[in-house]
XYZ file of C-alpha atoms in Angstrom:
580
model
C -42.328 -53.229 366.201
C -42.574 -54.464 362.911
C -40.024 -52.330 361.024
C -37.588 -52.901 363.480
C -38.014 -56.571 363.704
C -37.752 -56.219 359.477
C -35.011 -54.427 359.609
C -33.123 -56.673 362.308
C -34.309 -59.789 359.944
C -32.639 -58.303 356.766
C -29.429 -56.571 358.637
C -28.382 -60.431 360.255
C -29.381 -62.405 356.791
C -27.030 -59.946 354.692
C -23.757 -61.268 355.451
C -25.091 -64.391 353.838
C -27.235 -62.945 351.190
C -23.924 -60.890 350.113
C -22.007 -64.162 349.051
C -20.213 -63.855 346.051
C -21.859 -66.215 343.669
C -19.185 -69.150 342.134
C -17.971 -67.800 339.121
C -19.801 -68.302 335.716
C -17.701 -68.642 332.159
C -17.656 -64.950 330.797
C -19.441 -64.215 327.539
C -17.318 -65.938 324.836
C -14.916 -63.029 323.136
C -14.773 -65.358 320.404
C -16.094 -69.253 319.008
C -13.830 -71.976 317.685
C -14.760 -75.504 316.295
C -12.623 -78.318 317.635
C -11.753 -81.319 315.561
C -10.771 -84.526 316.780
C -10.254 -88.085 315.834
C -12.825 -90.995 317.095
C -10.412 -93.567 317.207
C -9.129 -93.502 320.630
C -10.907 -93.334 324.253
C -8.429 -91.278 325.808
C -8.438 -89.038 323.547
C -11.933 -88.919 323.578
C -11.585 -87.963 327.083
C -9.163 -85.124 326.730
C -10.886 -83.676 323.859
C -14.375 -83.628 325.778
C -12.346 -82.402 328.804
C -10.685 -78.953 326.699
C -14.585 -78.675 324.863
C -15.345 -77.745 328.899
C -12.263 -76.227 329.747
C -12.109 -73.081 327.062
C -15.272 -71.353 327.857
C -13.776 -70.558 331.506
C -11.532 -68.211 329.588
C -14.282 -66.891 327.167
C -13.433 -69.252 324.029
C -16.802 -70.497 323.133
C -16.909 -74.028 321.214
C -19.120 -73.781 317.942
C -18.912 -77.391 316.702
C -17.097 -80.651 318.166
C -16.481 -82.693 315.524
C -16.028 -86.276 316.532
C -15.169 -88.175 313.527
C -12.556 -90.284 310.996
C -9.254 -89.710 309.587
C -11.315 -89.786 305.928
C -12.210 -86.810 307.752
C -9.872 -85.055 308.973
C -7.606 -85.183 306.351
C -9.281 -83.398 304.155
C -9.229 -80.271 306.710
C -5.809 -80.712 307.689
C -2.505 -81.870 305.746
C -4.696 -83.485 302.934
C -6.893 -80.156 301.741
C -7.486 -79.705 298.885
C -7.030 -76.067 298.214
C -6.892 -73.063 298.001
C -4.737 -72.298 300.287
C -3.512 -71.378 303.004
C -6.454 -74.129 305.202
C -9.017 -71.925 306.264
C -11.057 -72.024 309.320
C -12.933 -75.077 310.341
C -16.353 -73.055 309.322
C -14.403 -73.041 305.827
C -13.722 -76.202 305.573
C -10.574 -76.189 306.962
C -9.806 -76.451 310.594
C -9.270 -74.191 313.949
C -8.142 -76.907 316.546
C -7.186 -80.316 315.726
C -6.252 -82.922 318.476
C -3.848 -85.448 316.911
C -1.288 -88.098 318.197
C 2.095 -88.271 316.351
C 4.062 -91.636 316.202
C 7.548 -90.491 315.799
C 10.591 -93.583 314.782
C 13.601 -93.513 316.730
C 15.242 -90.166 315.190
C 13.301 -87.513 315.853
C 13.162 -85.138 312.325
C 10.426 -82.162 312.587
C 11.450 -81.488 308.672
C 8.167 -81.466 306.869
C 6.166 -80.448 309.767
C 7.228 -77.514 311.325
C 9.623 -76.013 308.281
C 7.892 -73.301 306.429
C 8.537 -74.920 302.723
C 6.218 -77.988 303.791
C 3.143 -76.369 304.335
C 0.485 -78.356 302.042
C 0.165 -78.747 299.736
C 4.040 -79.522 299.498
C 4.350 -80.778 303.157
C 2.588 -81.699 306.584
C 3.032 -78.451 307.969
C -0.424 -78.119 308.241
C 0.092 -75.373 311.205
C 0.827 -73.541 308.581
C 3.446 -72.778 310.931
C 5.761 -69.800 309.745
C 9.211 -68.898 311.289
C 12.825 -68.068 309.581
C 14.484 -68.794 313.061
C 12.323 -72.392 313.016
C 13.793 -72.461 308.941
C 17.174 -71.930 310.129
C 17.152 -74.062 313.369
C 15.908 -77.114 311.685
C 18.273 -77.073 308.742
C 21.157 -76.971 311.412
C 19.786 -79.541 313.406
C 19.641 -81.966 310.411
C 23.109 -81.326 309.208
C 25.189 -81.252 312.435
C 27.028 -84.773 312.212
C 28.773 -83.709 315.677
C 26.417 -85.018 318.079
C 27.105 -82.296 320.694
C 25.682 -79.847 317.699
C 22.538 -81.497 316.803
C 21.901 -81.635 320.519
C 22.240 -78.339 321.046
C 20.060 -77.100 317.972
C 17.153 -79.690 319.000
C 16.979 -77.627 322.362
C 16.583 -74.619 319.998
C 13.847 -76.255 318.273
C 11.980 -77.379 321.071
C 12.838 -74.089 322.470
C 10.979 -71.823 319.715
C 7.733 -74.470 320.009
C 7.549 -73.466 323.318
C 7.360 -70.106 322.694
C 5.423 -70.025 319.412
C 2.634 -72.874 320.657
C 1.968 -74.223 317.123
C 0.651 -76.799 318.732
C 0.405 -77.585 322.819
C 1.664 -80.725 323.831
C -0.303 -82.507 326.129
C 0.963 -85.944 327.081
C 3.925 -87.745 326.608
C 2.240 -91.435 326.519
C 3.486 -94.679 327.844
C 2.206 -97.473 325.628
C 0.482 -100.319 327.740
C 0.558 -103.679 325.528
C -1.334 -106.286 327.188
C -1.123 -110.043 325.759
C -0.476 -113.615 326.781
C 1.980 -114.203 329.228
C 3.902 -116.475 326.672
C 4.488 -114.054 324.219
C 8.211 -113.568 323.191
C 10.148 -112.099 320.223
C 9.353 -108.852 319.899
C 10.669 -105.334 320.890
C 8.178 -102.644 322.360
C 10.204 -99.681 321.025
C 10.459 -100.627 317.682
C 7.081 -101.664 317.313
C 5.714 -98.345 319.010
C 7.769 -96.672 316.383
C 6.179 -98.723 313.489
C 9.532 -100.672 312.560
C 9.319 -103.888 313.619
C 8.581 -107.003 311.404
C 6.992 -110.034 313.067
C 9.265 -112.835 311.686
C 10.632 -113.723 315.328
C 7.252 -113.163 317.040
C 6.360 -116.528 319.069
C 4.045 -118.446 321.664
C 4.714 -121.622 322.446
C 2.180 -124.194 320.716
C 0.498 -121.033 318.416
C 0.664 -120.927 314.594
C -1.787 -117.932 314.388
C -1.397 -114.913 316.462
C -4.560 -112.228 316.822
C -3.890 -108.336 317.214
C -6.348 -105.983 318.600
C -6.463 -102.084 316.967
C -9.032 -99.580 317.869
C -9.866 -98.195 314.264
C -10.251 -99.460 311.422
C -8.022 -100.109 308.336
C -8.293 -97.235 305.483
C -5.089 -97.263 303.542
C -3.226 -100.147 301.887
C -0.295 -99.008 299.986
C 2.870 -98.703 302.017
C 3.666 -95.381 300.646
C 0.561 -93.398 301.410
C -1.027 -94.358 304.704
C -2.151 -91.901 307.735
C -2.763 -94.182 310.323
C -0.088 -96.016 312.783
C -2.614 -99.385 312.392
C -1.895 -99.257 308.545
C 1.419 -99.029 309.048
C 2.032 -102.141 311.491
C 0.292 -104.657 308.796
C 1.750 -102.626 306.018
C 5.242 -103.265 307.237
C 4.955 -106.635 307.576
C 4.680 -107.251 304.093
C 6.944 -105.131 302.809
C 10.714 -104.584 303.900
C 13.692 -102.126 302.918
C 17.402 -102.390 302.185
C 18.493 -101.505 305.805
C 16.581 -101.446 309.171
C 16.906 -100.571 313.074
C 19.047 -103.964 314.495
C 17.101 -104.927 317.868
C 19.753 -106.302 319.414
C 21.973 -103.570 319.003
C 21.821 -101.224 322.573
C 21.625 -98.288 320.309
C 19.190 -99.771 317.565
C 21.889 -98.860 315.024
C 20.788 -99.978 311.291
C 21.978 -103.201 309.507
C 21.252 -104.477 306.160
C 18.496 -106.903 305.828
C 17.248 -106.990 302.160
C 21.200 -105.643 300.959
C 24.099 -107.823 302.390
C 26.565 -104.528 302.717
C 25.831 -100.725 302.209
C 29.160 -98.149 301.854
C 29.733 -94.364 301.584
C 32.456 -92.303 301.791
C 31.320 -88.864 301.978
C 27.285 -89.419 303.113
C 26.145 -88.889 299.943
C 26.712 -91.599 297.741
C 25.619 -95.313 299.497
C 26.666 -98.614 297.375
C 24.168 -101.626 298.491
C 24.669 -104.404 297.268
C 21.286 -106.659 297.353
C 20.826 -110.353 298.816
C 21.237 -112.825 295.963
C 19.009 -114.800 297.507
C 16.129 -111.756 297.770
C 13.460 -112.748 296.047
C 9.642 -111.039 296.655
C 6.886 -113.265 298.214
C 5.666 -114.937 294.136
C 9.183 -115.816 293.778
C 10.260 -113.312 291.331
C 14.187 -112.269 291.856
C 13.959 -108.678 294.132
C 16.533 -106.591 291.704
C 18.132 -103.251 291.574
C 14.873 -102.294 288.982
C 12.806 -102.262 292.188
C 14.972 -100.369 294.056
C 14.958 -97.576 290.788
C 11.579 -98.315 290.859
C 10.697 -97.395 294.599
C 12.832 -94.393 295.434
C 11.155 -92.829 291.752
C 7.724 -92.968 293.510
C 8.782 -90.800 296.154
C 9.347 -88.267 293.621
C 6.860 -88.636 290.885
C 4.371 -86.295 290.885
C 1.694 -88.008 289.432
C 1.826 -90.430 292.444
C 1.478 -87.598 294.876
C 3.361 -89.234 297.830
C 2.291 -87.090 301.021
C 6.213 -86.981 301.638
C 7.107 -85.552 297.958
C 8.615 -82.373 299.155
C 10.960 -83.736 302.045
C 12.169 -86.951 299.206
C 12.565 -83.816 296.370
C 15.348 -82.309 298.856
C 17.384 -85.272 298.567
C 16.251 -87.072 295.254
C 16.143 -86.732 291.547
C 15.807 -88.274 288.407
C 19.230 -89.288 288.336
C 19.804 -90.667 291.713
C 19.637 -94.029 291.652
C 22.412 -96.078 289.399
C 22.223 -99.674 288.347
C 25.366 -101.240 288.638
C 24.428 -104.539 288.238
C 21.271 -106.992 288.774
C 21.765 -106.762 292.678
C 24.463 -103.687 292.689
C 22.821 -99.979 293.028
C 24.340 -96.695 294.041
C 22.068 -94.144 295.379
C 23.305 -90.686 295.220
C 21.644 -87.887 297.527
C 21.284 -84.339 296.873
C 22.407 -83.142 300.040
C 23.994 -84.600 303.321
C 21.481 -85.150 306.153
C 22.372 -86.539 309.385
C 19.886 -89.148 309.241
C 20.526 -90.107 305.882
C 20.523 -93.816 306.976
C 17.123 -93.335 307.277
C 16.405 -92.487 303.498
C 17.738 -96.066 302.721
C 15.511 -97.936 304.818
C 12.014 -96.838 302.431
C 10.363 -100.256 302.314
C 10.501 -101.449 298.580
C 7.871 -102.356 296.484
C 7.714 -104.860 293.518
C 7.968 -103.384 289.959
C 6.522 -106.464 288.381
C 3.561 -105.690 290.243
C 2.955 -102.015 289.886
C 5.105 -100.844 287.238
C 1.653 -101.006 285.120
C -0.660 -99.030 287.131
C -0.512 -95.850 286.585
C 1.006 -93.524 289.157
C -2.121 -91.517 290.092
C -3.844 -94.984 290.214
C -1.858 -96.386 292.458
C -3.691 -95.686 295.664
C -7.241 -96.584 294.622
C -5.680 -100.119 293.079
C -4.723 -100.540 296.268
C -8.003 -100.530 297.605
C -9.450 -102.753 295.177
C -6.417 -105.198 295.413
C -7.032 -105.690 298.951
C -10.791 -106.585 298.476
C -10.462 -108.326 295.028
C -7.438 -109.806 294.796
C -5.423 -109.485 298.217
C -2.343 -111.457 296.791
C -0.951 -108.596 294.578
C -0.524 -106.988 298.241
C 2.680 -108.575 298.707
C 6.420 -107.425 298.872
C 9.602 -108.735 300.302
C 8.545 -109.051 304.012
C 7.719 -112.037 306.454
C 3.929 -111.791 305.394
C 1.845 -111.155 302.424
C -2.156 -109.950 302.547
C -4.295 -113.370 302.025
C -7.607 -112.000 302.979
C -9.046 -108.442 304.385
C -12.873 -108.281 305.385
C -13.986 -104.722 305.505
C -16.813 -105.587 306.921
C -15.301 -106.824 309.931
C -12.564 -105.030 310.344
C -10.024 -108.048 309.741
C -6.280 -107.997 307.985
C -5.300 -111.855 307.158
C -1.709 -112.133 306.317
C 0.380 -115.139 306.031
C 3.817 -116.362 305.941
C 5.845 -115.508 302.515
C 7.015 -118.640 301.558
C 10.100 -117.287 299.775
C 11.175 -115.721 303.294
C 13.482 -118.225 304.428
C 15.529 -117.836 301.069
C 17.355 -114.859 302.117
C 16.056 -114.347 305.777
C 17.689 -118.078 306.334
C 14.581 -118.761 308.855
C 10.820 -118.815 308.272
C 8.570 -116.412 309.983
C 7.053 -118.253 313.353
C 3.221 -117.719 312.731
C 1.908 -118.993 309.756
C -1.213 -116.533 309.968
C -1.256 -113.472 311.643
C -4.790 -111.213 312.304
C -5.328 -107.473 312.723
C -8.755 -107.203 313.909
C -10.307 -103.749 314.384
C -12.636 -103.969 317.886
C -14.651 -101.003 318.287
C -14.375 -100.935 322.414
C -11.937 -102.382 325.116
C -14.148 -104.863 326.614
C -14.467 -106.066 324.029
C -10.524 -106.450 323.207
C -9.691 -107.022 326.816
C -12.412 -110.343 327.292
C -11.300 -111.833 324.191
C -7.454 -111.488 325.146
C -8.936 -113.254 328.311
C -10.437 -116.082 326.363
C -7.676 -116.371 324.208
C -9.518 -115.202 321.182
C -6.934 -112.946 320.791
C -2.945 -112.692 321.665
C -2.041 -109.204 321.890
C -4.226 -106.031 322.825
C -2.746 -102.462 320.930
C -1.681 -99.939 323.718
C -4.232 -97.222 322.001
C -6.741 -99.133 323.800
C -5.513 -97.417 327.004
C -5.907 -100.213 329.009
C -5.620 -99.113 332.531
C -3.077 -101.746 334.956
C -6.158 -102.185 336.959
C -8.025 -103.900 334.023
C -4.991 -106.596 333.059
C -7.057 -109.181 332.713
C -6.177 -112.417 334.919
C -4.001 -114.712 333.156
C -2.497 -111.877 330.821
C 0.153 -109.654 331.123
C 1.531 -106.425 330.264
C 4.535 -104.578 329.108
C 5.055 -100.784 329.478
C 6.971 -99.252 326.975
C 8.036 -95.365 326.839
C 6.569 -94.267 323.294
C 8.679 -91.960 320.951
C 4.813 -90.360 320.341
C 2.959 -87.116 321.224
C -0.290 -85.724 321.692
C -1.185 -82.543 320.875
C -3.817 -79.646 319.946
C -2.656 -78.451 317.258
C -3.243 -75.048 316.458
C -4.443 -73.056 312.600
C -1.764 -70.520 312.229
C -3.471 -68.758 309.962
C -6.613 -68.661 312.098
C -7.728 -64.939 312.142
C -7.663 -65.029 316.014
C -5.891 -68.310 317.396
C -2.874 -67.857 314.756
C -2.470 -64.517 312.826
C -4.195 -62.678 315.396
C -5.599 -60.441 313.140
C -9.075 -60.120 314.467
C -7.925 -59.697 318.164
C -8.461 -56.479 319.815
C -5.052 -56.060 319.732
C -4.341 -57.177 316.531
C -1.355 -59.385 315.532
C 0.730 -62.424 315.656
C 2.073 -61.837 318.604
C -1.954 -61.717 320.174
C -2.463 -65.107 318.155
C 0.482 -66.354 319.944
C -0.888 -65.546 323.763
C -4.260 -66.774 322.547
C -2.311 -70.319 321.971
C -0.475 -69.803 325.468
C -3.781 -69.039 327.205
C -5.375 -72.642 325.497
C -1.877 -74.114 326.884
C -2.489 -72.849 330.173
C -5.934 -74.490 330.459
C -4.873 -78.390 329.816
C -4.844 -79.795 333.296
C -2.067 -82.178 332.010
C -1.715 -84.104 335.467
C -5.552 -84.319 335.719
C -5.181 -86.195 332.454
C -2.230 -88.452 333.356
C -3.225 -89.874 336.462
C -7.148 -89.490 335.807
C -7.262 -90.863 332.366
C -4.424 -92.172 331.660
C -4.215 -93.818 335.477
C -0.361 -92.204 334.953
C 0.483 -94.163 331.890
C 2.115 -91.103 330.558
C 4.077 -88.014 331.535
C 2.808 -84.061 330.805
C 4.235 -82.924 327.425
C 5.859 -80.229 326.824
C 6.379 -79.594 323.346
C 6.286 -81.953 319.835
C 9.494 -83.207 320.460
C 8.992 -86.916 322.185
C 10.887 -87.724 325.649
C 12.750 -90.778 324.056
C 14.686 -88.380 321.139
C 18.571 -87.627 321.522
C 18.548 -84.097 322.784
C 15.340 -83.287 324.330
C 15.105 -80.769 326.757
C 14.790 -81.687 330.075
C 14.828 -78.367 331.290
C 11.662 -77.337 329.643
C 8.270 -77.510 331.896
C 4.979 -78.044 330.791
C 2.882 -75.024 330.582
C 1.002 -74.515 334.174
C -2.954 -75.075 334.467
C -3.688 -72.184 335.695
C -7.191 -70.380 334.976
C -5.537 -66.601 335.930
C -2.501 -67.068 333.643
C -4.354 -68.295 330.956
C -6.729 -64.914 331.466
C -3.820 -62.892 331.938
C -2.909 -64.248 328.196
C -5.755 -63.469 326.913
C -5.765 -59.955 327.827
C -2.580 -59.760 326.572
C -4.041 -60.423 323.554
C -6.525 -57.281 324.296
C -9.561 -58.989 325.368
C -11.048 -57.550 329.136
C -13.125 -59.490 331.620
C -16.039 -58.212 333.289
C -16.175 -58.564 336.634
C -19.518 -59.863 337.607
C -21.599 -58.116 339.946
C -24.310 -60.616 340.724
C -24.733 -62.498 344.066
C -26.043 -65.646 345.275
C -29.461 -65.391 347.098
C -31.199 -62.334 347.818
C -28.694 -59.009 346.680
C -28.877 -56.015 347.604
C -31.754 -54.308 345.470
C -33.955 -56.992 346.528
C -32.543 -56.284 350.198
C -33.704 -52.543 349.943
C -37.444 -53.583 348.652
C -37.785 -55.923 351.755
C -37.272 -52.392 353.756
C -39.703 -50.271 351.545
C -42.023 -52.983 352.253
C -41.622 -53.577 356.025
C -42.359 -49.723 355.850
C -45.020 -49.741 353.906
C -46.441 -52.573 355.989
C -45.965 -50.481 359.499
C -48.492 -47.991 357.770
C -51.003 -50.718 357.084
C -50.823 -51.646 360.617
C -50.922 -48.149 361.989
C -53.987 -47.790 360.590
């Protein structure tokens, strides 16, 4: 009876002994390092959330590298050479997660053009394509506005197709401050425009401003950060700027009373008498000569060299008079209005540094003598504490000359806090006035008494992707080798960003799922386009595409089969036993 009875046991416990077991992440076909910025939670969250998501599809994760924009800019659009940027194990980079904070006119020039990979450009992709050449230059010389629509779908078309970098989110930015704040406009300050001259709370000389990372760059031509360029534009202010109250945030002069052209190349301004910077001395044409020859200097090394070169020389900028200049461009450009509004910067204060010197005096102004920080703006730099995190400025007494109104605040504060809580109970106390939207405040953590405004950022976030990475961008190293592999191995990664998971789980739907680097607020983008699908089997189906086979595992839960069959040779060899 007892091999019966063993055989009966084993026969009715196989159906559940047979269970396929829950699949396990194949055996990586190749390892990657991903690199991402510390300085914002969400993005914490995402980045953590891919690190898990990429070994499902066999794409192990060698290093996660957590850490600064000193950092990562060495890696990315700031290496050093030689070039092309290597591989992350080279000290260059594979992944990179990164948020772009586009202005109102959306210009990919300089970041997905071939000519501005570094060092000449940020097209640290290193992001190759003729058609993207072609489509681009179109784009930014159609003046019809039917045309320039048309060749921004073809742009956002070919980064859909080519992946050099997967959009993940486009975000909503969540400001939260006191109920009584008034004066400002949330576009233009998402888009890094705005000065604070009209900011205002009722009974408040000093308003307080919350970032999430610290400050890193102080001159106005050469930050990296979105935080260094909110303080930074405070103090210093161009000929032209975006006009909040126009419906279309058209440009109007500010620091020039009237700017002219007849044929888009050749702009007269004609300065503010009154324009004066904030010691006093008379703002002149000199600056302005001054200013736009930074931009192409070489010895200064502006990041944005290459993209000033195509419309800049030497000879571009004509004094006419103490407060009469023509500026001549190289080329037309459809944005050209743009190229006018470069904040200027006093020649009396850095006409003797020396170019290449420029950014390090900086530096040492702000610490040692934050004064010499000053322009033509509603604020000038009175004190920064680096140890704290903290950017003083105060009101440019020289502001109402030609503004015809002082700024509101006499002191405004940029304080870096290093969590939300932290932000969020001191907006609570009133310790602080405003709380940046980085901070990803959820609306179920408004504090009580506060408020907050939702405002549809022109910004992205993205992985962006090495081109020249032997697997995830030349392909070369794929079983099927090629750029055309590289460019399914991007799809696959694509494929695997649950973007709703991340909008309405860590974003608490504060954001939309992107599509590709073009932001949802720019004229022409492409509603038609949808975001890649999270779907495990079409991102595998990519990466065999790319030549790479899964095994399909043969292991069960439980007891299998082979185990099954010794249970029987031993219920056998046990009826012998008892036989005896």
């Amino acid at each position: 009876m007892v091999l019966p009875l063993a055989i009966m046991i084993c026969l009715s416990a196989m159906p559940f002994l047979a269970q396929p077991a829950q699949a396990a992440n194949p055996a990586p076909f190749f390892s990657i390092s991903i690199l991402a910025p510390n300085t914002n939670s969400a993005r914490n969250q995402w980045a953590t959330l891919m690190v898990e998501q990429l070994p499902k599809i066999g794409i192990g994760i060698d290093v996660f590298d957590h850490t600064g924009w000193s950092q990562i800019s060495p890696r990315t659009w700031g290496h050093p050479g030689p070039y092309p940027i290597p591989t992350y194990a080279e000290g260059g980079f594979d992944i990179l997660f990164v948020g772009w904070s586009w202005g109102l006119d959306w210009d990919p020039t300089g970041l997905f053009d071939s000519p501005s990979m570094p060092p000449n450009g940020d097209n640290f992709y290193q992001y190759d394509s003729q058609e993207m050449d072609w489509a681009i230059y179109n784009y930014t010389s159609s003046f019809v506005l039917n045309d320039r629509i048309a060749w921004a779908e073809e742009i956002q078309a070919l980064l859909y197709e080519d992946n050099p970098s997967a959009c993940i989110i486009y975000p909503y930015s969540n400001y939260i401050h006191d109920p009584n704040f008034e004066g400002w406009d949330g576009l233009l300050w998402a888009s890094s425009y705005q000065p604070m001259e009209n900011w205002s709370i009722a009974g408040q000389t000093e308003f307080h401003y919350a970032t999430p990372a610290d400050f890193e760059d102080f001159h106005i031509y050469k930050y990296e950060s979105v935080y260094d360029a909110q303080w930074l534009s405070q103090i210093y202010n161009p000929l032209i700027a975006r006009d909040p109250t126009d419906p279309d945030y058209a440009y109007s002069p500010r620091l020039a009373t009237s700017y002219s052209s007849t044929d888009g190349l050749t702009y007269n301004i004609i300065i503010d008498d009154d324009a004066t910077w904030a010691d006093g001395t008379d703002l002149t044409a000199d600056d302005v000569e001054f200013s736009y020859g930074l931009q192409i200097d070489p010895d200064f090394g502006n990041p944005d060299q290459a993209f000033w070169e195509q419309y800049l020389d030497g000879s571009s900028v004509v004094i006419n008079g103490p407060k009469d200049v023509d500026i001549t461009f190289l080329q037309e450009y459809v944005f050209q209005e743009g190229n006018l509004a470069l904040d200027l910067v006093p020649e009396h204060i850095w006409g003797a540094i020396l170019p290449e010197d420029m950014e390090q005096q900086a530096v040492d102004w702000a610490t040692s003598d934050p004064n010499k920080l000053m322009g033509a703006g509603p604020y000038y730099l009175e004190e920064y504490d680096g140890t704290n995190g903290v950017i003083h400025l105060v009101a440019n007494p020289y502001f109402v000359d030609w503004y015809g109104a002082d700024p509101i605040f006499d002191d405004i504060y940029f304080e870096f806090y290093s969590n939300k809580d932290g932000a969020l109970s001191d907006l609570a106390s009133g310790a602080l006035d405003m709380v940046d939207s980085q901070f990803s405040v959820q609306l179920d953590e408004i504090p009580t008494g506060t408020v907050n405004t939702l405002v549809n950022d022109p910004g992205t976030q993205e992985m962006a992707f090495n081109c020249e990475h032997p697997y995830l961008g030349t392909g070369e190293l794929c079983p099927i080798p090629g750029w055309e592999s590289g460019k399914n191995i991007r799809k696959a990664i694509s494929s695997m960003i649950p973007r709703e998971v991340i909008v309405e789980e860590i974003l608490g739907g504060l954001g939309r799922p992107g599509v590709t680097g073009c932001p949802s607020v720019a004229i022409g983008f492409d509603e038609s386009l949808e975001p890649y699908e999270y779907s495990i089997a079409l991102a595998k189906a990519y990466m065999e595409a790319a030549g790479f086979e899964y095994v399909i595992p043969t292991s069960t839960t439980g007891i299998g089969l082979y185990v099954v069959i010794g249970i029987l040779a031993l219920a056998g060899a046990s009826q012998v036993i008892f036989l005896k």
